[in-house]
Short mmCIF file of C-alpha atoms in Angstrom, two decimals:
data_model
loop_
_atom_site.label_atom_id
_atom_site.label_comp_id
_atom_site.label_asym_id
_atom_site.label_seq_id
_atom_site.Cartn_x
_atom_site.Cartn_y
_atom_site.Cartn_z
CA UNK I 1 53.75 28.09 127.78
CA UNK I 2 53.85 28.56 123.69
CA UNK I 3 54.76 25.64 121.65
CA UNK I 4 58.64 25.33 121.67
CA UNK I 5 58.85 28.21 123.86
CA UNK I 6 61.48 26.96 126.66
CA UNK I 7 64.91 28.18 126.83
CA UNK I 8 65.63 24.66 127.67
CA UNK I 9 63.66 23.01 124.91
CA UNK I 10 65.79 21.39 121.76
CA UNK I 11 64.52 23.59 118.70
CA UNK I 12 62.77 22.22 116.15
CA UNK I 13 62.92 23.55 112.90
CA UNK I 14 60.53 26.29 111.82
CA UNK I 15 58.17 23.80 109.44
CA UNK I 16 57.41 21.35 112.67
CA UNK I 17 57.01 24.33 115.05
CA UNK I 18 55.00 26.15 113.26
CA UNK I 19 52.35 23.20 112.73
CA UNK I 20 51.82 23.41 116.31
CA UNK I 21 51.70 27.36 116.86
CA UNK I 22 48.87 27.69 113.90
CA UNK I 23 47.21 25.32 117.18
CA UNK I 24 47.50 27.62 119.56
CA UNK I 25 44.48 30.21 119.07
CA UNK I 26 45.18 31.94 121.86
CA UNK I 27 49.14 33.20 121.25
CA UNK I 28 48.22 33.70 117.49
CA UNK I 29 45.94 36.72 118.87
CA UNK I 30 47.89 37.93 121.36
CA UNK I 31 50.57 38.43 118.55
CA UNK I 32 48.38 39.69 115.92
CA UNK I 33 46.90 42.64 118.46
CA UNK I 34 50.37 43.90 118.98
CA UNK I 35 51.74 43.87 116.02
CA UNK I 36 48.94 45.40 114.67
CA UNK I 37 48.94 48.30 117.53
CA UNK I 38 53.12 48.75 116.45
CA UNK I 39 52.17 49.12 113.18
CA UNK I 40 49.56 51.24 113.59
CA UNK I 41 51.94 53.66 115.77
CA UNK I 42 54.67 53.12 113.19
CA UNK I 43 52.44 54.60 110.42
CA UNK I 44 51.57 57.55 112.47
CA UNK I 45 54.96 58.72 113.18
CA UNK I 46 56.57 58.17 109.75
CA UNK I 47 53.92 59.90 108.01
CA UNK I 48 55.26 62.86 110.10
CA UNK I 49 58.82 63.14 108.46
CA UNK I 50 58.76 64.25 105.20
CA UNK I 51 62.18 63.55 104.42
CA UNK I 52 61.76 59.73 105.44
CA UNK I 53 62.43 58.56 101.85
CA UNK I 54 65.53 60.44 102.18
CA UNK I 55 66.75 59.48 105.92
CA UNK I 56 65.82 55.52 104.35
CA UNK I 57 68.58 55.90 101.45
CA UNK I 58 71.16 57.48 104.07
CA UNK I 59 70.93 55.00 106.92
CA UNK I 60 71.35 52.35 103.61
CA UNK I 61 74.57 54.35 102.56
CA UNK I 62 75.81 54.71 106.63
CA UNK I 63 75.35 50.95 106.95
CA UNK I 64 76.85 50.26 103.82
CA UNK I 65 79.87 52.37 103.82
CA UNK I 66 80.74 50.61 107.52
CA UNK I 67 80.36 47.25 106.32
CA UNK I 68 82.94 48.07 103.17
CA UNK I 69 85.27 49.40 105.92
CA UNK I 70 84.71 46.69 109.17
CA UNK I 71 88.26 46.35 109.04
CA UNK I 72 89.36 48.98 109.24
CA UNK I 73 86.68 50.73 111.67
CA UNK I 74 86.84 47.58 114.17
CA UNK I 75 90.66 48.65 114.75
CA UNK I 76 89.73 51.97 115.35
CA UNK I 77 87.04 51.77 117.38
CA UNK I 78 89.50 48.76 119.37
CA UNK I 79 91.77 51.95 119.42
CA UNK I 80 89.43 54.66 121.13
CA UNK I 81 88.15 52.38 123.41
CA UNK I 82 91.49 51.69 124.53
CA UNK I 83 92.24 55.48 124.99
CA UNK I 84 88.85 55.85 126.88
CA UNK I 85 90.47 53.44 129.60
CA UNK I 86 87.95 50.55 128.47
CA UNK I 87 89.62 47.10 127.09
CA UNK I 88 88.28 45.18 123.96
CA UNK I 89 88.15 41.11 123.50
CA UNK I 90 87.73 39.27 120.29
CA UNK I 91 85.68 36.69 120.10
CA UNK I 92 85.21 34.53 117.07
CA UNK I 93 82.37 32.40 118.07
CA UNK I 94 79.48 31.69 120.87
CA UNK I 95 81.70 29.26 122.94
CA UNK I 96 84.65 31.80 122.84
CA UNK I 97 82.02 35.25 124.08
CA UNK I 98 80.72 33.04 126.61
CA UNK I 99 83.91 31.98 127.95
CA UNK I 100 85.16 36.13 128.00
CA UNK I 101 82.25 36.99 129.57
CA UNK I 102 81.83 34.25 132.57
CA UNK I 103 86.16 34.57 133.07
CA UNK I 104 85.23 38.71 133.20
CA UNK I 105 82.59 38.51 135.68
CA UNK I 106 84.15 35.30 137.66
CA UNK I 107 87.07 37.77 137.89
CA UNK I 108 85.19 40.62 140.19
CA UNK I 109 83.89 37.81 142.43
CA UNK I 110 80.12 38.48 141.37
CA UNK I 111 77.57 35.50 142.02
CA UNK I 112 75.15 37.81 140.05
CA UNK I 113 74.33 40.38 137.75
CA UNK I 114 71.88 42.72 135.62
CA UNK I 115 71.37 42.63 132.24
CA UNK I 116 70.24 45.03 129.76
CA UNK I 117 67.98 43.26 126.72
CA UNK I 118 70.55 41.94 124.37
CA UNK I 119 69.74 39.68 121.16
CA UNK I 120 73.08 39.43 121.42
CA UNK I 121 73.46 37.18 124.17
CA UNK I 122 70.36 35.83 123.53
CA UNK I 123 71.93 34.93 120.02
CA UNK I 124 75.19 33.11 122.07
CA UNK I 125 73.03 31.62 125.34
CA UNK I 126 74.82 33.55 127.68
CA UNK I 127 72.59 33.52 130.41
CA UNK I 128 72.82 29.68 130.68
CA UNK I 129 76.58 30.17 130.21
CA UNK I 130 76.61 31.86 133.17
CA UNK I 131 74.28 29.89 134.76
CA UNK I 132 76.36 27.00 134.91
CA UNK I 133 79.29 28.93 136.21
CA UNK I 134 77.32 29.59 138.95
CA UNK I 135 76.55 33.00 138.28
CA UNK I 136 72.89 34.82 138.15
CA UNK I 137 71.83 37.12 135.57
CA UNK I 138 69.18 38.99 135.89
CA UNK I 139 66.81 40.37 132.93
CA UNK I 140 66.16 43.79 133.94
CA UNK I 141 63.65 44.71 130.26
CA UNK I 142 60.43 44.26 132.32
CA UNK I 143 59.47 41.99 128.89
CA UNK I 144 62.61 39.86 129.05
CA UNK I 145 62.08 39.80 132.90
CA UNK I 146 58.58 37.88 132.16
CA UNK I 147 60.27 35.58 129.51
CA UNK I 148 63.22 34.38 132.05
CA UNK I 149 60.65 34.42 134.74
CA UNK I 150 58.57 32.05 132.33
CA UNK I 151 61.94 30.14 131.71
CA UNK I 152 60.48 30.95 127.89
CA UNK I 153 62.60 31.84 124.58
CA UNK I 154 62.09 35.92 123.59
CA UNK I 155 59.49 35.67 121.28
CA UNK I 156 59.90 39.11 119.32
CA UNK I 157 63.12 41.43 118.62
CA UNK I 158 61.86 44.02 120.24
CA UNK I 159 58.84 42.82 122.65
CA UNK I 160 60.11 39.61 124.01
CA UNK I 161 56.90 38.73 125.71
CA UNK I 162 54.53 39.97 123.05
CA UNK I 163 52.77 36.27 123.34
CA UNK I 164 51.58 37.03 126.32
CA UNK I 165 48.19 38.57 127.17
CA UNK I 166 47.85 41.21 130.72
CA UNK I 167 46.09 38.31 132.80
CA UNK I 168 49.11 35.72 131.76
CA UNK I 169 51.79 38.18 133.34
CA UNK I 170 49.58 39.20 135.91
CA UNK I 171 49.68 35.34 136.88
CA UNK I 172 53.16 35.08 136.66
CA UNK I 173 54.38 37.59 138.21
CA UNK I 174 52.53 36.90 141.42
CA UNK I 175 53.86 33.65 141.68
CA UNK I 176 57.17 34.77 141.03
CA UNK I 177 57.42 37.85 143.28
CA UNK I 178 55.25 36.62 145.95
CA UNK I 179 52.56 39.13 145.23
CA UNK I 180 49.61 36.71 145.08
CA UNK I 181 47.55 40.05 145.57
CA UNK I 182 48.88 41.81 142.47
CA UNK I 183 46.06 42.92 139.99
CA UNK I 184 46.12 42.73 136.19
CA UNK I 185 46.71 46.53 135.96
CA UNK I 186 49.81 47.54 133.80
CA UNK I 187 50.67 50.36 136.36
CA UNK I 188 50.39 47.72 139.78
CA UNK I 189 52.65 45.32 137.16
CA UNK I 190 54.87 47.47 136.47
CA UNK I 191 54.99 49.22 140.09
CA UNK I 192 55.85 45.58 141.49
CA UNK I 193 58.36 44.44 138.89
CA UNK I 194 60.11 47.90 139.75
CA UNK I 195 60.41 47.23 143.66
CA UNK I 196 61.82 44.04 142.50
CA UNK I 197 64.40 45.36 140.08
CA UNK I 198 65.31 48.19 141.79
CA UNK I 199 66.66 46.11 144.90
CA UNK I 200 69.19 44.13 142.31
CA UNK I 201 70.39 47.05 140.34
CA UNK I 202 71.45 48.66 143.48
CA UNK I 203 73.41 45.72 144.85
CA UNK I 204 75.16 44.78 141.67
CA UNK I 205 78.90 44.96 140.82
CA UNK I 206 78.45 43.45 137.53
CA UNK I 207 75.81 44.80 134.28
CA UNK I 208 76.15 42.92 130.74
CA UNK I 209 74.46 44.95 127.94
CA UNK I 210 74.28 44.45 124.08
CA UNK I 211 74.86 47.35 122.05
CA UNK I 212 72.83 49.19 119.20
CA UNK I 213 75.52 50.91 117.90
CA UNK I 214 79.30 51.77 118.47
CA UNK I 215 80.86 54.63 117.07
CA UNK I 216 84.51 54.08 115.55
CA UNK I 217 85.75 57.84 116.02
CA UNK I 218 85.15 58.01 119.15
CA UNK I 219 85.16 54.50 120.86
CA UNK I 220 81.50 55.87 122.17
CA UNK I 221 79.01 52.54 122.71
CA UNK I 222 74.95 53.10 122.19
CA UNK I 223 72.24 51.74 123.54
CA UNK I 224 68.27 52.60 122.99
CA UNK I 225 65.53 51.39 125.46
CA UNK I 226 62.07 53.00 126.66
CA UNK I 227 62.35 52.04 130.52
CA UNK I 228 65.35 53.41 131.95
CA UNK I 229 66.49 49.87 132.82
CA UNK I 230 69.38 50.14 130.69
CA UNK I 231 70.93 53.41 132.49
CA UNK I 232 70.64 51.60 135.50
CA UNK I 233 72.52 48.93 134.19
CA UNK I 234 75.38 50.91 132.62
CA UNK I 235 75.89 53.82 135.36
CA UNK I 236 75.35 51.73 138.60
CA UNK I 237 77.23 48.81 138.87
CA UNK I 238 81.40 48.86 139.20
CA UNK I 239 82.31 46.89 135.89
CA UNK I 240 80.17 46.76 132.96
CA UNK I 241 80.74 43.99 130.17
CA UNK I 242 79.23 44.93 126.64
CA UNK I 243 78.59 42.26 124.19
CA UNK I 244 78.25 43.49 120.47
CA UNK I 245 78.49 41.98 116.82
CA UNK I 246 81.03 43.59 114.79
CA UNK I 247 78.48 44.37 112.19
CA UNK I 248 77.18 47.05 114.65
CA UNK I 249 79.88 49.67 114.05
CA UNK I 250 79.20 52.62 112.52
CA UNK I 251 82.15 55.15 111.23
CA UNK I 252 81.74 58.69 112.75
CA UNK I 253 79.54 60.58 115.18
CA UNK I 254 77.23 62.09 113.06
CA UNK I 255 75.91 58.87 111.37
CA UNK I 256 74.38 58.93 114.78
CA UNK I 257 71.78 61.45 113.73
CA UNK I 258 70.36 59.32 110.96
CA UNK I 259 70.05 55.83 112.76
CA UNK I 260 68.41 57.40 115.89
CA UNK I 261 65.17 59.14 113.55
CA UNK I 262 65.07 55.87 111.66
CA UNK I 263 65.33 53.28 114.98
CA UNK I 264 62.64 54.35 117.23
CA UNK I 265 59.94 55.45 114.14
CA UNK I 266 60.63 52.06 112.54
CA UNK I 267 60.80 50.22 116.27
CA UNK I 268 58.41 51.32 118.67
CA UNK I 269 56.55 53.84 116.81
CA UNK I 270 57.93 56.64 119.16
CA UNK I 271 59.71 59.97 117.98
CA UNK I 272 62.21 59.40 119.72
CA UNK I 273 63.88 56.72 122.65
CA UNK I 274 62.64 57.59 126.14
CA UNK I 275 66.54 56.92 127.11
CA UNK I 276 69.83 56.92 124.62
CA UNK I 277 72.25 56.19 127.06
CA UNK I 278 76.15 56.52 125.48
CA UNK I 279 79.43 56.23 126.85
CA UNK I 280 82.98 56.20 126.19
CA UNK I 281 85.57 54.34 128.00
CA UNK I 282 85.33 54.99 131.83
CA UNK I 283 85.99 58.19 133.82
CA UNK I 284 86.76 58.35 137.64
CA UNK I 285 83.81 58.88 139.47
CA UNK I 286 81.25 58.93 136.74
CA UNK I 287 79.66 55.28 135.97
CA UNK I 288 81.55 52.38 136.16
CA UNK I 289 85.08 51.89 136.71
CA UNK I 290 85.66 49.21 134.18
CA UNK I 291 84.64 48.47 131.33
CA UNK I 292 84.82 45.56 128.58
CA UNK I 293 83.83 45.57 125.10
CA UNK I 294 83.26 41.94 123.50
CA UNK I 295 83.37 42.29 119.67
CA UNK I 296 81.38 38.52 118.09
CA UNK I 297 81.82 37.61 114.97
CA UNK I 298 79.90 33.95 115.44
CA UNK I 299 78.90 33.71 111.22
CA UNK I 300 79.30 37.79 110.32
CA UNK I 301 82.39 37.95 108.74
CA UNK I 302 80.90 34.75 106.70
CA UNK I 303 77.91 36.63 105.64
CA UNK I 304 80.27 39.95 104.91
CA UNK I 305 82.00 37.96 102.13
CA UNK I 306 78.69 36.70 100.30
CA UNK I 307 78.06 39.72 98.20
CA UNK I 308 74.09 38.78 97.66
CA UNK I 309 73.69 38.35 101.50
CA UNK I 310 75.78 41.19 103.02
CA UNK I 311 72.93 43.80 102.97
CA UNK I 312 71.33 41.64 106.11
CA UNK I 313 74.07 43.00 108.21
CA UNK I 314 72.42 46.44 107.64
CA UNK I 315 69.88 45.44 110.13
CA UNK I 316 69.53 47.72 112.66
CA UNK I 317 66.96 45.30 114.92
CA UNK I 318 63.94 47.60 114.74
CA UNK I 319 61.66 44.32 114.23
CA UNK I 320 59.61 46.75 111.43
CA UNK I 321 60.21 43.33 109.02
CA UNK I 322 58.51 40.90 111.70
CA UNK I 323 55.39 43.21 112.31
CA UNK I 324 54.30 43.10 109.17
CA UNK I 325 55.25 40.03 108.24
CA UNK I 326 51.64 37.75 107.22
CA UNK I 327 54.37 34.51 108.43
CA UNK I 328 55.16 35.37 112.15
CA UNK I 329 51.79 36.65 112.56
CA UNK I 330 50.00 33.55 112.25
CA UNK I 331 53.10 31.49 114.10
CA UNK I 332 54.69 34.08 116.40
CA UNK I 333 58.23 34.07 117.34
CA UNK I 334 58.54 30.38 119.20
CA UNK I 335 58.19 28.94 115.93
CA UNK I 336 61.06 30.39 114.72
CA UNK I 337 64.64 28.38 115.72
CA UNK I 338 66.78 31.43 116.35
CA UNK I 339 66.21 34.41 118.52
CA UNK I 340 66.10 37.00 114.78
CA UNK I 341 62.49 35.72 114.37
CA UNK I 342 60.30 36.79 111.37
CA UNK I 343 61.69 37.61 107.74
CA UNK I 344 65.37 38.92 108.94
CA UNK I 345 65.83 36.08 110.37
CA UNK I 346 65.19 33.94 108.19
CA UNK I 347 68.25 35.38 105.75
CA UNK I 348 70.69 36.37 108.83
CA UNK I 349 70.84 33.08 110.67
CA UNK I 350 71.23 30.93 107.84
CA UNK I 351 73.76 32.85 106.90
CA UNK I 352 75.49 32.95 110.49
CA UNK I 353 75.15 29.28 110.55
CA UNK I 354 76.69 28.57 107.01
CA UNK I 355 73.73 27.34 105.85
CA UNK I 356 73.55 23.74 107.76
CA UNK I 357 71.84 22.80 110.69
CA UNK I 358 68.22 23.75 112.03
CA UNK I 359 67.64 27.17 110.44
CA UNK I 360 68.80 25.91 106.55
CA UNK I 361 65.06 25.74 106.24
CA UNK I 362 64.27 29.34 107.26
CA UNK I 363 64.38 31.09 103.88
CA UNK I 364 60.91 28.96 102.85
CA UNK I 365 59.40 30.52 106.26
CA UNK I 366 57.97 33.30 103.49
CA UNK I 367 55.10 34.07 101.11
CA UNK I 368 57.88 36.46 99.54
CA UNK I 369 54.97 39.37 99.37
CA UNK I 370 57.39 41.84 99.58
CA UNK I 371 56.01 43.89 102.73
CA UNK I 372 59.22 43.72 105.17
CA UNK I 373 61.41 45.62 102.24
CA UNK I 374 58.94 48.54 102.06
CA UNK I 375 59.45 48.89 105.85
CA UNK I 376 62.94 48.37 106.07
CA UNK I 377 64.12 51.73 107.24
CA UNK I 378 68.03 50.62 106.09
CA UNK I 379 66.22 49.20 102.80
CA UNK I 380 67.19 45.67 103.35
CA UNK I 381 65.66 43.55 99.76
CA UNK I 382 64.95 41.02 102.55
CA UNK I 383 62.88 38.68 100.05
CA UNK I 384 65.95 39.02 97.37
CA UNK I 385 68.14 37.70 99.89
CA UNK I 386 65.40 35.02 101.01
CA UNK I 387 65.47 33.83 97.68
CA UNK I 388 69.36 33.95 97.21
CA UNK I 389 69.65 32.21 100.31
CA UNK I 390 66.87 29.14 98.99
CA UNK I 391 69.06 28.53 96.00
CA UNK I 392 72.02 28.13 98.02
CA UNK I 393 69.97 25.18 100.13
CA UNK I 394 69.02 23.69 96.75
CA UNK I 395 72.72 23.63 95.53
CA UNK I 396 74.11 22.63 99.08
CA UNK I 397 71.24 19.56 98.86
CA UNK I 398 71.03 15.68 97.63
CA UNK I 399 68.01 16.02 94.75
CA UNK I 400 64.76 14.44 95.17
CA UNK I 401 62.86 12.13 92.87
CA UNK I 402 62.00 15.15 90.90
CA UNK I 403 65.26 17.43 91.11
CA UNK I 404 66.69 13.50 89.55
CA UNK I 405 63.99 13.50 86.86
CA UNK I 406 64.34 17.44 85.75
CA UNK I 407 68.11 16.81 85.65
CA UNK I 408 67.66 13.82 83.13
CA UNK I 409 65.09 15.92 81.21
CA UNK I 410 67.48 18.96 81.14
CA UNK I 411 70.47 16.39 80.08
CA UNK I 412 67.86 14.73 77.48
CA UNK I 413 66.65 18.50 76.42
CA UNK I 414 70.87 19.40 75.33
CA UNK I 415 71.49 16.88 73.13
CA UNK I 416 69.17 16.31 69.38
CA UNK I 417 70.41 12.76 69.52
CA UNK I 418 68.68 12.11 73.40
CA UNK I 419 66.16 14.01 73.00
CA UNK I 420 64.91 11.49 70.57
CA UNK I 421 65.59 8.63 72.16
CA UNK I 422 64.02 9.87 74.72
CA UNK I 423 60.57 10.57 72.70
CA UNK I 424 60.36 7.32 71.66
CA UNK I 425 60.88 6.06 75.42
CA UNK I 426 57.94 8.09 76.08
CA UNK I 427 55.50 6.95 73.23
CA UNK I 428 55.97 3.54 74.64
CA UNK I 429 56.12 4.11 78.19
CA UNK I 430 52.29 5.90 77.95
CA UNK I 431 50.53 3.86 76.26
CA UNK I 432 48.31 2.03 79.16
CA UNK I 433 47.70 5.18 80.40
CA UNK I 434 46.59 6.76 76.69
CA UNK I 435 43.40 7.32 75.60
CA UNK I 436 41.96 9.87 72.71
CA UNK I 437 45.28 11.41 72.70
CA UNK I 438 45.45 12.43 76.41
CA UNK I 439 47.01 10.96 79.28
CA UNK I 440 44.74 9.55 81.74
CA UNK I 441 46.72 8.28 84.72
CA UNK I 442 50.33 8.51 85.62
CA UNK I 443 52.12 6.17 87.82
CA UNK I 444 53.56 6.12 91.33
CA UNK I 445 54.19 9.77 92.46
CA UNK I 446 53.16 11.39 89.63
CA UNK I 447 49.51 10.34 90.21
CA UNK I 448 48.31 12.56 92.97
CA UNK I 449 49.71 15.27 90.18
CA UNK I 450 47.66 13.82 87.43
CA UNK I 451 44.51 13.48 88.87
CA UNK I 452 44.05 17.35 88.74
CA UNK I 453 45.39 17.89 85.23
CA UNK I 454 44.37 16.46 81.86
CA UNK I 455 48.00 16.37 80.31
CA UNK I 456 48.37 15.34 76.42
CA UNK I 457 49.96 12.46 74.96
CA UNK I 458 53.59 12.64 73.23
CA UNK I 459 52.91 12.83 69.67
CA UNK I 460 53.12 9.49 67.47
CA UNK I 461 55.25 11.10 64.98
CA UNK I 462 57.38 14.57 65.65
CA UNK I 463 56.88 17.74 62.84
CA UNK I 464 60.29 16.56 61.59
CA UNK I 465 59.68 12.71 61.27
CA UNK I 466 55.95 13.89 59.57
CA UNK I 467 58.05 16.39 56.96
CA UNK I 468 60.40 13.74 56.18
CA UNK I 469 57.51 10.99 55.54
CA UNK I 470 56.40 13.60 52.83
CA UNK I 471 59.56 12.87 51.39
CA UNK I 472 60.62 16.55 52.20
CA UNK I 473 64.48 16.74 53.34
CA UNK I 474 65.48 19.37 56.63
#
């Protein structure tokens, strides 16, 4: 297992984790060959649309304009939902989803269920929520399947178990399925993960899903996935519970058109989503018979009202940011406290937690080069943000010996009268440590600093104390 990979496991903030990932040789190349096979795929298929440029600056405009409206477009789409014979709960933190969810599915009598890959409930722990209501979920994203399986943490947006090489799974699953015959061959994997999952999503009553999108106009929830898994989820089972930030609503149909060429190009590096599965409310005899929509705010509308840091609630998960990103490819996702690994992560979760806690240190977890914005296919400034959401760590922090000594310096620097004093402190204070004019040594902490740099001495005598010895007069 990864270094501070267990869903069980305390996280550790990102500067301690990552230590120990740059260790682990092994999950630092398993990351950098996929990422470097999704961008390579990415590449390909953008190339191909000559109006990408174009579809960028819209899907920044559709986000946009929804996030100016949320208000108003989370009571409509509460509205159409309602008129689609589906039923909408508000939930203004983890604690409260959690508690909607387990009541929901405790409510149909369900020991179990199947899930459809959700950062969502990742985000809020549902699964252990449920867990300790007695109730099963089951991952049915072969990837996320392998992570529970592992009892790990989802170590990529979009490829939860991208840390782990063909033999690893191969091991896994056939001590988890009973299969100690099963080869490393993708297709006998997959074949044998399949016979697994298709036994549960034909018994289930319950499926929980996230949701990549939800369209205001019409009430009509969206969700994108390459295995089918997910229409399983949300056509088989009787009641089907979908748990969604409120930054994910968009304002008409239509808008539709742009965020599905700029999702799968930017996500997978496909043309399109093997399966877009949408629905609207329920309908007798088609799908299931109920259905709940669970709107989280958990730290959105915070980040909504911070005018600097709203454009991270553009995102629109396609993990394009974390491929390319030079950070998570030496440290992969584990070393990242927060399920949003990589660079939008490191702006949305601060942001979500109000700046405190475990993930305040996130925004440093960045060489700031610049490559996630390029990528961006909703033109997030990601590395703006990061460094909007630094200074608000430095201003939210006690000062250091040398945030204490710049402050004096910048007191001493706005006054004529201090600033003098203050020179003639200084011609005193370095004198043992003088000689020809240069400073040879400095004291305490300052002389790790010094060794490496040959600093000069404060002048004897200052222009103006030298003009006025010539008896000139300022």
């Amino acid at each position: 297992m990864s270094a501070a990979a267990s869903r069980s496991a305390v996280p550790v903030p990102f500067e301690e984790a990552a230590s120990a990932a740059l260790e682990d040789a092994q999950t630092r190349g398993n990351v950098l060959r996929a990422t470097t096979s999704i961008r390579a795929r990415r590449a390909v298929v953008v190339s191909e649309v000559p109006d990408w440029a174009e579809l960028r600056l819209a899907g920044e405009a559709i986000r946009d304009s929804a996030l100016a409206r949320l208000d108003e477009l989370l009571v409509a789409l509460e509205a159409a939902v309602a008129n689609a014979g589906g039923e909408v709960h508000w939930a203004a933190d983890a604690r409260e989803a959690n508690e909607i969810v387990v009541r929901l599915v405790s409510a149909t009598g369900a020991r179990e269920l199947v899930k459809v890959k959700s950062l969502t409930t990742d985000e809020i722990g549902l699964n252990d929520a449920l867990a300790a209501a007695g109730i099963t979920p089951l991952e049915t994203d072969l990837a996320e399947l392998i992570v529970q399986l592992a009892g790990e943490r989802p170590s990529h947006l979009l490829v939860p178990a991208l840390h782990r090489s063909r033999r690893e799974i191969a091991e896994l699953l056939r001590e988890a399925l009973d299969r100690p015959d099963l080869p490393a061959d993708p297709p006998a994997l997959t074949a044998a993960a399949r016979e697994y999952l298709r036994a549960a999503f034909l018994r289930a009553r319950v499926a929980v899903s996230g949701a990549n999108f939800a369209v205001a106009e019409t009430g009509t929830v969206c969700v994108v996935e390459s295995e089918g898994n997910g229409r399983m989820c949300t056509t088989l089972p009787d009641v089907l519970v979908t748990v969604m930030g409120i930054e994910k609503v968009i304002a008409e149909w239509r808008d539709l058109a742009v965020l599905l060429q700029l999702l799968p190009r930017s996500a997978t590096g496909e043309r399109m989503n093997p399966y877009t599965s949408l629905w609207t409310g329920v309908r007798r005899g088609d799908g299931p018979s109920a259905f709940h929509l669970v709107l989280l705010d958990a730290g959105r509308t915070r980040a909504l009202a911070d005018p600097e840091g709203r454009p991270a609630l553009r995102c629109i998960r396609c993990s394009a940011c974390v491929n390319v990103c030079p950070v998570y490819r030496q440290t992969g996702g584990h070393a990242y406290p927060t399920v949003y690994a990589g660079p939008i992560g490191a702006i949305l979760q601060p942001q979500l937690d109000g700046e405190r806690g475990i993930s305040a240190s996130l925004p440093y977890a960045s060489s700031l080069c610049g490559a996630c914005a390029d990528v961006c296919p909703v033109r997030i400034d990601i590395p703006r943000i990061l460094v909007h959401e630094r200074a608000k760590v430095v201003r939210g922090s006690k000062p250091g010996l040398e945030g204490r000594a710049l402050r004096l310096l910048a007191r001493a620097f706005t006054s004529a009268e201090r600033y003098e004093r203050a020179q003639g402190v200084a011609r005193a204070l370095q004198r043992p440590a003088l000689r020809d004019g240069r400073l040879r040594w400095l004291p305490g902490p300052l002389a790790g600093w010094g060794r490496s740099r040959t600093l000069p001495g404060v002048a004897e005598q200052t222009f103006r104390e030298w003009w006025e010895a010539r008896g000139q007069r300022t």
